[in-house]
Structure formats: C-alpha cells, structure tokens
PDB file of C-alpha atoms and ligand atoms in Angstrom:
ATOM      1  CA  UNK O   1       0.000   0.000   0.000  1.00 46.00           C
ATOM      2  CA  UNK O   2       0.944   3.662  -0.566  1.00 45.00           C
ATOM      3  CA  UNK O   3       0.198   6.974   0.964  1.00 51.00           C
ATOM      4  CA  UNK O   4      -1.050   8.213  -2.276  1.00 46.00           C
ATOM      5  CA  UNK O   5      -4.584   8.205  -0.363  1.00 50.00           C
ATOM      6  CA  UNK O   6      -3.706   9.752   2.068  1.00 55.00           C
ATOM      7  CA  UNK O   7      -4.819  13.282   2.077  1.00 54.00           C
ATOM      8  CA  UNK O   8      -2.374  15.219   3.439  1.00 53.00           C
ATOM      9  CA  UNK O   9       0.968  13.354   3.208  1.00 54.00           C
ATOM     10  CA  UNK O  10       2.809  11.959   0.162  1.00 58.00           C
ATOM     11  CA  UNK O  11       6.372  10.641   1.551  1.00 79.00           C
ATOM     12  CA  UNK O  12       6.694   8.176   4.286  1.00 81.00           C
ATOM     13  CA  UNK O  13       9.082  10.649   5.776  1.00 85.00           C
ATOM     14  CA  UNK O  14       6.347  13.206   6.282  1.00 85.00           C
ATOM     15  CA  UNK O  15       4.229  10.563   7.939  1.00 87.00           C
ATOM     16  CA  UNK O  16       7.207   9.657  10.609  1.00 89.00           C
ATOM     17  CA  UNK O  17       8.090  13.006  11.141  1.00 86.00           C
ATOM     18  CA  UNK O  18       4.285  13.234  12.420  1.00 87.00           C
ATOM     19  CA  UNK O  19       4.803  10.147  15.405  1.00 93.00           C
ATOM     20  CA  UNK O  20       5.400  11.743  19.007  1.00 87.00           C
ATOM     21  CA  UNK O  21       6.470   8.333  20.441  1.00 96.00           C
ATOM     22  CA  UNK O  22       6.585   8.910  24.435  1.00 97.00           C
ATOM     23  CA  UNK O  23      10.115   7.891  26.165  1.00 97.00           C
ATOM     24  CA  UNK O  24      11.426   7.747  29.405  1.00 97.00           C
ATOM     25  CA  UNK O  25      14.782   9.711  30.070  1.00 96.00           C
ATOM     26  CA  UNK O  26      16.502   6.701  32.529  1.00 96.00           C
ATOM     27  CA  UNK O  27      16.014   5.031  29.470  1.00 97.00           C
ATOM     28  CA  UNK O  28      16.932   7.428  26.812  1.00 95.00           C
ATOM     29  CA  UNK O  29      20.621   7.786  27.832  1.00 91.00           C
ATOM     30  CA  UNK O  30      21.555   4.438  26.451  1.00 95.00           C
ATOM     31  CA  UNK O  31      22.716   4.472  23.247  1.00 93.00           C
ATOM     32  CA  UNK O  32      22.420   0.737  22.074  1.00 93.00           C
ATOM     33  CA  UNK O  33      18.747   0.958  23.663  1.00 97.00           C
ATOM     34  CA  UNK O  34      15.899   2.184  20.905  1.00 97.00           C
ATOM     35  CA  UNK O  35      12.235   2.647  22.746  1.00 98.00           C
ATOM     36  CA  UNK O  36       9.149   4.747  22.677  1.00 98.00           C
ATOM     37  CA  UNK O  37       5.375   4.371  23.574  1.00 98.00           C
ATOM     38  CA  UNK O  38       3.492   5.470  20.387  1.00 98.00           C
ATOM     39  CA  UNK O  39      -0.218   6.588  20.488  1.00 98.00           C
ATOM     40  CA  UNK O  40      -3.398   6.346  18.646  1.00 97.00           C
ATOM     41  CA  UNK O  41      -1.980   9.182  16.234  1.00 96.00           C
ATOM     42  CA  UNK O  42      -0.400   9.468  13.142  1.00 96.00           C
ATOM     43  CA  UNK O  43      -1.143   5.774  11.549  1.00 96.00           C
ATOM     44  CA  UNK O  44      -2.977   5.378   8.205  1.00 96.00           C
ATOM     45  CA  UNK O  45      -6.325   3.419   9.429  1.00 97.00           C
ATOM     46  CA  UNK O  46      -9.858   4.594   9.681  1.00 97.00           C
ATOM     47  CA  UNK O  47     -12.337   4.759  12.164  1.00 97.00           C
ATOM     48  CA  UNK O  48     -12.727   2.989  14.715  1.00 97.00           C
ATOM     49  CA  UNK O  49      -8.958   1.772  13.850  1.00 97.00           C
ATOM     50  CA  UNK O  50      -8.040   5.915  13.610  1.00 97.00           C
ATOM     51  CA  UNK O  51      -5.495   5.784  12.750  1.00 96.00           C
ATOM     52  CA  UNK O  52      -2.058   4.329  14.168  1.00 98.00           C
ATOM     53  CA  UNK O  53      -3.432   1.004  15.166  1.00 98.00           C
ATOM     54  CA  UNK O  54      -0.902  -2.156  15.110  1.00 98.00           C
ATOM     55  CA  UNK O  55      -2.939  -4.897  15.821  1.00 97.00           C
ATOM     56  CA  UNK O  56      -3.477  -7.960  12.722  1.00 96.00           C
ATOM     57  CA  UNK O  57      -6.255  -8.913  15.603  1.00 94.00           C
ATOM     58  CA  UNK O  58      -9.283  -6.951  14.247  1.00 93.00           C
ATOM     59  CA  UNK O  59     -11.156  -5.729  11.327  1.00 96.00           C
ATOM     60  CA  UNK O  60      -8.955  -3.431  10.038  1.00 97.00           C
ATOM     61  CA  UNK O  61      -6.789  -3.551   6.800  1.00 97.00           C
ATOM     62  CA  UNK O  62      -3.988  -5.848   7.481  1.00 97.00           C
ATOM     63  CA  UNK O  63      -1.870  -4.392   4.344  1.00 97.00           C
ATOM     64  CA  UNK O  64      -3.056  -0.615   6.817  1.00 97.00           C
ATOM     65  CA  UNK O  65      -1.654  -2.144  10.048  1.00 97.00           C
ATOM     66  CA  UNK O  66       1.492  -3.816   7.779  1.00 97.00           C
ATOM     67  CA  UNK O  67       1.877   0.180   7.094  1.00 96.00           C
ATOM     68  CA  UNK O  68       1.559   1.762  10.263  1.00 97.00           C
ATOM     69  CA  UNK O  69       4.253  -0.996  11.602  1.00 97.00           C
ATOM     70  CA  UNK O  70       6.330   0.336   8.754  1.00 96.00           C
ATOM     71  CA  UNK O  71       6.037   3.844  10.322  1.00 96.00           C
ATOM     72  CA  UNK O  72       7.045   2.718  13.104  1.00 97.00           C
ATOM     73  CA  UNK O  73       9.938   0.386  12.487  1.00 95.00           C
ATOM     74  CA  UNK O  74      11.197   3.597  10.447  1.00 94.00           C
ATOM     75  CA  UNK O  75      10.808   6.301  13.370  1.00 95.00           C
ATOM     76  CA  UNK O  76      12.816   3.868  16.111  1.00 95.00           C
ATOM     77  CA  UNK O  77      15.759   3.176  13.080  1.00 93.00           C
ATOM     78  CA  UNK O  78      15.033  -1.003  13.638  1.00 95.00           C
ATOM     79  CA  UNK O  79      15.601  -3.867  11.382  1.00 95.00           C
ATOM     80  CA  UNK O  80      12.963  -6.607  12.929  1.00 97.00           C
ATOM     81  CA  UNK O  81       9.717  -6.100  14.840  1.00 98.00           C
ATOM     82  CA  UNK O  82       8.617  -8.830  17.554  1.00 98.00           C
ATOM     83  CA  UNK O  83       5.645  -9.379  18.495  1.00 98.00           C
ATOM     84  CA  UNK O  84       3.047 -11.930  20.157  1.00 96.00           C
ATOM     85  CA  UNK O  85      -0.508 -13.057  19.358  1.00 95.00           C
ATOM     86  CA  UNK O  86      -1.491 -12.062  22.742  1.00 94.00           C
ATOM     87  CA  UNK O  87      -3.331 -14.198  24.970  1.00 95.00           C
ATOM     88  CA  UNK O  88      -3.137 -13.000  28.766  1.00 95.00           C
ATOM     89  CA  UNK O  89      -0.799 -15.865  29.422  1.00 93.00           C
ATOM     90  CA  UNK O  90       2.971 -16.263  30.858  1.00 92.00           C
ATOM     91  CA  UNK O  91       4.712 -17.211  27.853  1.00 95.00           C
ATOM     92  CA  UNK O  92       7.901 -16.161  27.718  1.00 98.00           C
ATOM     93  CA  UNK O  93       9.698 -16.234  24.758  1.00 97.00           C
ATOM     94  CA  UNK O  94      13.897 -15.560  24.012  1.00 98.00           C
ATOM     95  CA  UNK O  95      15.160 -13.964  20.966  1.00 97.00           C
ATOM     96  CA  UNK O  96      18.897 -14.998  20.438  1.00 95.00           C
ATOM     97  CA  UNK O  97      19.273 -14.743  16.651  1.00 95.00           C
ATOM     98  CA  UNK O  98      18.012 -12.066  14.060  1.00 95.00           C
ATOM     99  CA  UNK O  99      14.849 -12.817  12.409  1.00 95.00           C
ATOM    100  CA  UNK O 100      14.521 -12.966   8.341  1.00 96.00           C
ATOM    101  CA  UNK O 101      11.126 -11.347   8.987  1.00 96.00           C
ATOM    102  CA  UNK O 102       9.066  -9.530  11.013  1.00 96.00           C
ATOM    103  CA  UNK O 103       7.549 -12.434  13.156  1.00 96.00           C
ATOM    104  CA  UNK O 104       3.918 -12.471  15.321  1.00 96.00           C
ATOM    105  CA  UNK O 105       4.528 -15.178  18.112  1.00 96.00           C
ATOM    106  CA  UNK O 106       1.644 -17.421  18.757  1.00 95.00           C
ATOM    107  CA  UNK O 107       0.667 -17.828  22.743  1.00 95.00           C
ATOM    108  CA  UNK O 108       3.488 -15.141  23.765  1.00 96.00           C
ATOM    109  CA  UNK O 109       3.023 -12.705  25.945  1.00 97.00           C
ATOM    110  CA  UNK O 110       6.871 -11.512  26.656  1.00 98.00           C
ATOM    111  CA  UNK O 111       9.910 -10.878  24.976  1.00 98.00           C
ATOM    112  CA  UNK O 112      13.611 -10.811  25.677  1.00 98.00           C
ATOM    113  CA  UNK O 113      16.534 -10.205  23.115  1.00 98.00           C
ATOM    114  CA  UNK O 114      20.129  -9.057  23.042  1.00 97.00           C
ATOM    115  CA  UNK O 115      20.269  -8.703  19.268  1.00 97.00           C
ATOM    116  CA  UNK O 116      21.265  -5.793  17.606  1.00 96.00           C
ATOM    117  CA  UNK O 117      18.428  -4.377  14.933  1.00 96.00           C
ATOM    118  CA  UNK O 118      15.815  -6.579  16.740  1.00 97.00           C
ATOM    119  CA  UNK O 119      13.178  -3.977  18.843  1.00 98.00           C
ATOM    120  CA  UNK O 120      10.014  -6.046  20.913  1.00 98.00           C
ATOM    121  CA  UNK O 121       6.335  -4.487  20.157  1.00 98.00           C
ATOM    122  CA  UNK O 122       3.722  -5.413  22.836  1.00 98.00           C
ATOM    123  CA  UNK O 123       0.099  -4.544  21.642  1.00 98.00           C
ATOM    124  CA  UNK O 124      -2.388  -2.857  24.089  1.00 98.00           C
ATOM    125  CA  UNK O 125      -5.540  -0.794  24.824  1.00 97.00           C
ATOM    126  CA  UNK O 126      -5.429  -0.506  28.424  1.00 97.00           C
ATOM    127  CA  UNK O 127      -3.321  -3.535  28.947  1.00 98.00           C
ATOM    128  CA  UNK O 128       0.109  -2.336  30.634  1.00 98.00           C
ATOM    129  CA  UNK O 129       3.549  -2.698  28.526  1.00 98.00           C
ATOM    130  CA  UNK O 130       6.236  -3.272  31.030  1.00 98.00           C
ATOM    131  CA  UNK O 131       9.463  -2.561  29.339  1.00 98.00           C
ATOM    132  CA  UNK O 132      13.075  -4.198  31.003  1.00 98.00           C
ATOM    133  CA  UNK O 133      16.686  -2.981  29.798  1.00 98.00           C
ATOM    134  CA  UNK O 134      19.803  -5.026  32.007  1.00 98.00           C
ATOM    135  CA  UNK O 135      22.278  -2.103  31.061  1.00 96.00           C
ATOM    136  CA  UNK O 136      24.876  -4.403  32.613  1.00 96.00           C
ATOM    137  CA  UNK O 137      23.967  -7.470  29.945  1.00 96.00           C
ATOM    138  CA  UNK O 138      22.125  -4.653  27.438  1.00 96.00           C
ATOM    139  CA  UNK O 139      19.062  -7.386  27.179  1.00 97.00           C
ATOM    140  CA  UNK O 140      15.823  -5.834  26.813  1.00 98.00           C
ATOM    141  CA  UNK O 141      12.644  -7.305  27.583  1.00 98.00           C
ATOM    142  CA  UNK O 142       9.013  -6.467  27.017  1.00 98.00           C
ATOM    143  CA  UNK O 143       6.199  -7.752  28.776  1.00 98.00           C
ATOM    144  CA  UNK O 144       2.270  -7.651  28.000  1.00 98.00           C
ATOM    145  CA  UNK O 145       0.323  -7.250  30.898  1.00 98.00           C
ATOM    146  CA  UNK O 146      -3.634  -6.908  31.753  1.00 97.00           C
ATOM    147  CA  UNK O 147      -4.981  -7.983  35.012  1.00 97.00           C
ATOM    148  CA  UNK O 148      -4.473 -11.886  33.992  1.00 97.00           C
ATOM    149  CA  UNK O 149      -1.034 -11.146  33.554  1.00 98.00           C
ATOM    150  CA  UNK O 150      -0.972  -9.739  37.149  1.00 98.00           C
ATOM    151  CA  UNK O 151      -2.280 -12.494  38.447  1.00 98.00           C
ATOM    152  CA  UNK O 152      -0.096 -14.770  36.543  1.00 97.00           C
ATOM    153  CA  UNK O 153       3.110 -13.519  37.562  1.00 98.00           C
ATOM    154  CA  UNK O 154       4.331 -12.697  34.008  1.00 98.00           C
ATOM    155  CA  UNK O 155       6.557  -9.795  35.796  1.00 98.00           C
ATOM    156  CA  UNK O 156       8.486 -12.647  37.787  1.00 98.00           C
ATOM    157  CA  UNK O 157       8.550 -14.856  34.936  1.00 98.00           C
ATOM    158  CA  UNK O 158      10.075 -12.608  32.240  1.00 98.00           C
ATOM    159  CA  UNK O 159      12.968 -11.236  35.194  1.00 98.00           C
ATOM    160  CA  UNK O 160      13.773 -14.793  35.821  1.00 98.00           C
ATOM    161  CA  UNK O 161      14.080 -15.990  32.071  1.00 98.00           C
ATOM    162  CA  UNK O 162      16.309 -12.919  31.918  1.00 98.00           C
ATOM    163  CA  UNK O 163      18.139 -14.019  34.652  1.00 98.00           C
ATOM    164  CA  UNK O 164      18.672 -18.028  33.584  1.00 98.00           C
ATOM    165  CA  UNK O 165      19.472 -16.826  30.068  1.00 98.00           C
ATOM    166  CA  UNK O 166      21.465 -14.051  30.659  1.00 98.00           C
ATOM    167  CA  UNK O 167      22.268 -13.645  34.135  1.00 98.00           C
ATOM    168  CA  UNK O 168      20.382 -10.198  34.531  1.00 98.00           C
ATOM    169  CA  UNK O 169      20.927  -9.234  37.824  1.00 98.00           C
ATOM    170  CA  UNK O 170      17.652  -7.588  38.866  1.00 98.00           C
ATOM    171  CA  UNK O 171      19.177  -5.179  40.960  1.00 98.00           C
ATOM    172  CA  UNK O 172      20.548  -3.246  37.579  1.00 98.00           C
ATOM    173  CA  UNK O 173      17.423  -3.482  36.187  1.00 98.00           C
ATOM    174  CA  UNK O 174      15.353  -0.802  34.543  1.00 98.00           C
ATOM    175  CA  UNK O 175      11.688  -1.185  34.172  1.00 98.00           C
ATOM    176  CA  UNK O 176       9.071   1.217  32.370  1.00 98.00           C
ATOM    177  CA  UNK O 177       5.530   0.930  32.917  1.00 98.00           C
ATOM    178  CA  UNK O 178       3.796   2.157  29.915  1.00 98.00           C
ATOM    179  CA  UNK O 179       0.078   3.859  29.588  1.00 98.00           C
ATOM    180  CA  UNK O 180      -2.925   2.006  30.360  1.00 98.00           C
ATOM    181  CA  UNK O 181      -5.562   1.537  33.127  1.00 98.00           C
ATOM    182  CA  UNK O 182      -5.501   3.393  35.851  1.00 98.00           C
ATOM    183  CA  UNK O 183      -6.780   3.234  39.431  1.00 98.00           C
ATOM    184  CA  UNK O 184      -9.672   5.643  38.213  1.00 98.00           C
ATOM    185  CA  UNK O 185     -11.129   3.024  36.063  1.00 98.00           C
ATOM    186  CA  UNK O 186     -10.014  -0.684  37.226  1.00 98.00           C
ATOM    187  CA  UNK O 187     -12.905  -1.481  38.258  1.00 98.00           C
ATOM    188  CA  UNK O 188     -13.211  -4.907  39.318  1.00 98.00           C
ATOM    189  CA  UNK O 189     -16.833  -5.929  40.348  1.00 97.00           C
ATOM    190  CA  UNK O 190     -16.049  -9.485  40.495  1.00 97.00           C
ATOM    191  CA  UNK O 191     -12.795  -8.867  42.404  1.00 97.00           C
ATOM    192  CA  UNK O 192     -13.081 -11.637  44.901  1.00 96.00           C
ATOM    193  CA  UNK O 193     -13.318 -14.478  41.836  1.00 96.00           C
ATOM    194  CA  UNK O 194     -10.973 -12.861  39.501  1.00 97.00           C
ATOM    195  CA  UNK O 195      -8.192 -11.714  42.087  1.00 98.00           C
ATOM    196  CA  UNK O 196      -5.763 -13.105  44.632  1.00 98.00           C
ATOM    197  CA  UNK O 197      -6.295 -12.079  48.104  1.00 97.00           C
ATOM    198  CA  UNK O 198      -2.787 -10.219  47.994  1.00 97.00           C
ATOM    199  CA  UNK O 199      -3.776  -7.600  45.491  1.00 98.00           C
ATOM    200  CA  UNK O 200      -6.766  -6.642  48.019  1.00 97.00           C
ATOM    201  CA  UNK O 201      -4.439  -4.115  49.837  1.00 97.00           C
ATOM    202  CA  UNK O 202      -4.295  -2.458  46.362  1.00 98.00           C
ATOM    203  CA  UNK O 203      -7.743  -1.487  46.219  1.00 98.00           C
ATOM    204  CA  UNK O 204      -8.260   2.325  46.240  1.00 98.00           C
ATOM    205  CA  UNK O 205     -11.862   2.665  46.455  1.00 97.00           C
ATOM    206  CA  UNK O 206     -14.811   0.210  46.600  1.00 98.00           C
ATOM    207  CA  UNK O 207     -14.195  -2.352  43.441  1.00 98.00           C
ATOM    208  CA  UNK O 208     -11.046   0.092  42.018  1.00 98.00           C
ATOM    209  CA  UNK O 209      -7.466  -1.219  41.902  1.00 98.00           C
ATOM    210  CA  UNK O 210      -4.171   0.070  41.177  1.00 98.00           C
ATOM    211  CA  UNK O 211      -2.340  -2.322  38.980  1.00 98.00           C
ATOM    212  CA  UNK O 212       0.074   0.028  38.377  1.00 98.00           C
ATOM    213  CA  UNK O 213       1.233  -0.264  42.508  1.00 98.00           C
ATOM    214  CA  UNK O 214       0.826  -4.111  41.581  1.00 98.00           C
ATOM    215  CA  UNK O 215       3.086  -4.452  39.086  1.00 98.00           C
ATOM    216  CA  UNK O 216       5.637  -1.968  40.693  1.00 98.00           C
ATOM    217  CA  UNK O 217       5.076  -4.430  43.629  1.00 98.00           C
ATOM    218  CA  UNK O 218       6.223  -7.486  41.716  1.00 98.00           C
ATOM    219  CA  UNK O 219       9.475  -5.941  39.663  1.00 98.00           C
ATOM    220  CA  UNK O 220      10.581  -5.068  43.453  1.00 98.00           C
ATOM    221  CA  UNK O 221       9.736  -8.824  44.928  1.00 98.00           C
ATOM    222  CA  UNK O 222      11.671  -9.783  42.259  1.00 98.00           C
ATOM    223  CA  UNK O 223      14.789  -7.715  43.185  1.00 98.00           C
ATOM    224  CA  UNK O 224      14.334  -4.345  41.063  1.00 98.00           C
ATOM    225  CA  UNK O 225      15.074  -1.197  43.430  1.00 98.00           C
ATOM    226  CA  UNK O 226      12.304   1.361  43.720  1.00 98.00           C
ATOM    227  CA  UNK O 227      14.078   3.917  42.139  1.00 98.00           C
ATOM    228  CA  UNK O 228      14.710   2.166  38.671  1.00 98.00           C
ATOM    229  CA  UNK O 229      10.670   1.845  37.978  1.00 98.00           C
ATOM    230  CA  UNK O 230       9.294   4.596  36.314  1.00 98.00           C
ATOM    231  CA  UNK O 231       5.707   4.926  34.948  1.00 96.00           C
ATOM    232  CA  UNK O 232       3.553   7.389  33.014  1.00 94.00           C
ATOM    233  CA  UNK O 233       0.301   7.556  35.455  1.00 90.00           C
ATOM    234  CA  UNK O 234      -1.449   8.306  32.094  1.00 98.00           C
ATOM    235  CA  UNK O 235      -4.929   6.216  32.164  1.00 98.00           C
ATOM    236  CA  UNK O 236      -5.890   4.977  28.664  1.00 98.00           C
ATOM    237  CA  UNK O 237      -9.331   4.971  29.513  1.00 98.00           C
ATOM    238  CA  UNK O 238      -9.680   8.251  30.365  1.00 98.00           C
ATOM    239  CA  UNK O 239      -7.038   9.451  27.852  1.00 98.00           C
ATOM    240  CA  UNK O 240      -8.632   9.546  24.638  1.00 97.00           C
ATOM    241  CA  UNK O 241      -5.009   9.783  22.546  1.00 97.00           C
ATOM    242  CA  UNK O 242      -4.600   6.084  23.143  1.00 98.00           C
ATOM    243  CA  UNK O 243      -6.993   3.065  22.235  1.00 98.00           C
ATOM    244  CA  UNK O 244      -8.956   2.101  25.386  1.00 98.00           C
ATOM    245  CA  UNK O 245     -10.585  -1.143  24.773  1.00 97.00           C
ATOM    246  CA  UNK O 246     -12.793  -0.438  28.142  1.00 97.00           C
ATOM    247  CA  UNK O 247     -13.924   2.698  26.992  1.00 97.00           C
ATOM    248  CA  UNK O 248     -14.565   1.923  23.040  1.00 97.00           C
ATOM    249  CA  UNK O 249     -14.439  -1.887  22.587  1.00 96.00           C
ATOM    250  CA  UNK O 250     -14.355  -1.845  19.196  1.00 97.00           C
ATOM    251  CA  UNK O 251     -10.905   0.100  18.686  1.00 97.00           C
ATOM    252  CA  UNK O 252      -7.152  -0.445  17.557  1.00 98.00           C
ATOM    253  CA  UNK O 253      -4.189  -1.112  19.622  1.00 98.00           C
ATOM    254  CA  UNK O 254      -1.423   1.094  20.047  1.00 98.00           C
ATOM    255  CA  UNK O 255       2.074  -0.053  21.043  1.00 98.00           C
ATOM    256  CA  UNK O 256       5.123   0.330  23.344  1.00 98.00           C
ATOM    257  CA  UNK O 257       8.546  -1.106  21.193  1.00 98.00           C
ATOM    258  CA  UNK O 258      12.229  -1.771  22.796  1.00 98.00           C
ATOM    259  CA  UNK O 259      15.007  -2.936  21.201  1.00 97.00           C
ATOM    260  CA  UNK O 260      18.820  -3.062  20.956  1.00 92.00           C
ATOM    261  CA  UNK O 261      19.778  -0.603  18.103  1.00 90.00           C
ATOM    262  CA  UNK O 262      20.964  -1.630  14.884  1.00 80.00           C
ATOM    263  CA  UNK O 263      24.508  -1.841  14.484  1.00 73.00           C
ATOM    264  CA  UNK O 264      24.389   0.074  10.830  1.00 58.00           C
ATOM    265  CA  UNK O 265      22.580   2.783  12.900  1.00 52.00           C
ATOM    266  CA  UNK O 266      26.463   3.937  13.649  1.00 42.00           C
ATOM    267  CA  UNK O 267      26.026   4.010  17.419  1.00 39.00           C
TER     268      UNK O 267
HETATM  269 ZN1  LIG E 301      -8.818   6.524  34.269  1.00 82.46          ZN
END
C-alpha cells in the first residue's frame, strides 16, 4: 500500500516526522537501547482503527496495520519487529538470533533479546507494557500485561528468564511501565473471583485497583530497586489519545517497542 490516499501526506518521511512516540529519560541515555510508547496518532487506518493502530487482531486492513508498523519500524531506526498473538498468558519467549522477517509469536506474551536491529512491540488498549533494559547485559525485555497477567506472575517470569538466560541481575534493572488503566477506572466488580487475596491491599476505592502499585510491587519482589521503575500515570481509559478497549471496545491497539539498536545505525 501507498500513501497516495492519504490526504495530506505523500512521503513516508512526512508521515514519521508526524509520530510523538513517548520515552522515558533513565532510558533514553543508552545508546544501544531504541524505545518509545506510540499513540493512537499518526497511523494510516480509519475509524474505529483511527489511525495508528498495530494490531493484525481486528477488522482493520492488514496491508493498513502492515503500514503503520512500517512507520514505526522507520521512526525507532530497527531492522525486525517482535511481536506476540497475545493471549493474557505467561509465555515467555527468548530472541537470540536475528529474524529474516518480522515475526507475530503465537501464545506469547513476553519478549527478551540481546540482538542488535531486533526492537520487541507489545500490543495494548489498556493492557500495561512493562518494558526491562539489564544495562549491565544490554538485554531488553518487554512484557504484556492486563490484570491476567498480574495475576499470573508474568513480571516474575520474564525477570527470571532474563536471569537463567542471561544472568540479569535484577538489581541493575530498569523497568518502564507504559500507559494504560488506571486506578480511576479498574474497576473490578467481580474482584473476589478474579483476584488473589494479595492484590486486596491495592484497592483504592470500593471495586477500584491500582495495577500500576501491583506491578511496581512485583518488579521489586523480584529484586528491582524502587528507584529504577518509572511509569507514566497516564490512564488509557480516560485518555482519549490512546486506544482504550474499556472505553470503546471496538478500537485499535497502540504499542510500546524496545530494542537493541541496529549496528548500521552507527552508534
Ligand atoms: Zn482513568
């Protein structure tokens, strides 16, 4: 596909130049690390995909979505874009050589690579990306998690993949919780079937949770200090820049991507 129909833009480099991917500074002084948290904006889809949704998982133009990855592959300078067919599990899954291709993991809900050119794209509306960089090891890891994930653990099992693999010590660890529900709309009505008695203490008001303490509670069980978690606070749901699959249903996904950069990039 082409932007010939698009309306405004005729050069792919006009269409990058429009992406305001979100970073996080602890994150941005490493040169081998590429990252950013892109939003709903600057994509090629239409309504109710409008317009930078990444996600083969809907109704929307899969030659638009192979597009709007494009964009993105473009803006963060990578070779090969990883990514999962989602499925709220604790998959965990180790990339050690480069990819041909682009690949879409079945059943995989986190990523970890050391190769150079190879960035991780997790897929969300209102789902939290949890993005890892060992600066000691430079692995990077990113991690899909909604409230299933929570329960599940997928925080502890991605940090200690890292660590078998790679020997990540999680005390060097940086971790970057991206956009997505916030303690202003978690509501869980069915909290005492769906969730562990543990993540009771995290309820803020009558049926409202903050996953956002929960997962910053698991990276530090798991050994990551306080200090080297950083998050947004921006709620997805209330947020209308980024898809919110609680507030529209039918919608797109944006993503968060990490990655080690690629070795031709001259860094
Ligand atoms: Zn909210």
């Amino acid at each position: 596909m082409t932007h010939a129909g698009h309306p405004l833009f005729s050069s792919i480099t006009d269409l990058i130049a429009m992406l305001a991917p979100l970073t996080f500074s602890a994150l941005a002084n490493f040169p081998c690390l590429v990252h950013g948290i892109f939003n709903r904006h600057g994509g090629i889809s239409p309504s109710p995909y409008d317009s930078l949704n990444i996600s083969y998982g809907g109704d929307d133009d899969p030659r638009r979505v192979k597009e709007n990855r494009e964009l993105i592959r473009q803006s963060l300078g990578v070779d090969i874009l990883v990514s999962g067919q989602q499925v709220h599990g604790s998959q965990v899954h180790v990339i050690t050589g480069k990819p041909l291709t682009d690949l879409e993991i079945t059943g995989c809900d986190a990523f970890i690579t050391n190769v150079a050119g190879v960035a991780l794209l997790i897929q969300q509306a209102d789902c939290q990306a949890i993005m890892l960089f060992d600066p000691q090891r430079q692995v990077a890891a990113n991690i899909h998690c909604g409230w299933r994930g929570s329960v599940n653990n997928i925080i502890a099992a991605t940090i200690r993949v890292m660590a078998e693999e790679f020997a990540t010590d999680p005390g060097h660890l940086l971790a970057a919780i991206s956009p997505s529900l916030g303690p202003c709309c978690a509501e869980f009505i069915n909290y005492e079937q769906e969730l562990p008695g543990h993540f009771h203490p995290f309820q803020v008001k009558p049926n409202y949770f903050d996953f956002w303490a929960i997962s910053r509670c698991q990276l530090q069980e798991t050994g990551v200090k306080p200090t080297n978690i950083f998050t947004t606070a921006i709620c997805t749901v209330c947020d209308p820049n980024w898809f919110s699959y609680r507030r529209e249903k039918k919608t797109g996904r944006f993503c968060s991507v990490i990655g080690v950069r690629s070795e031709k990039s001259g860094f």
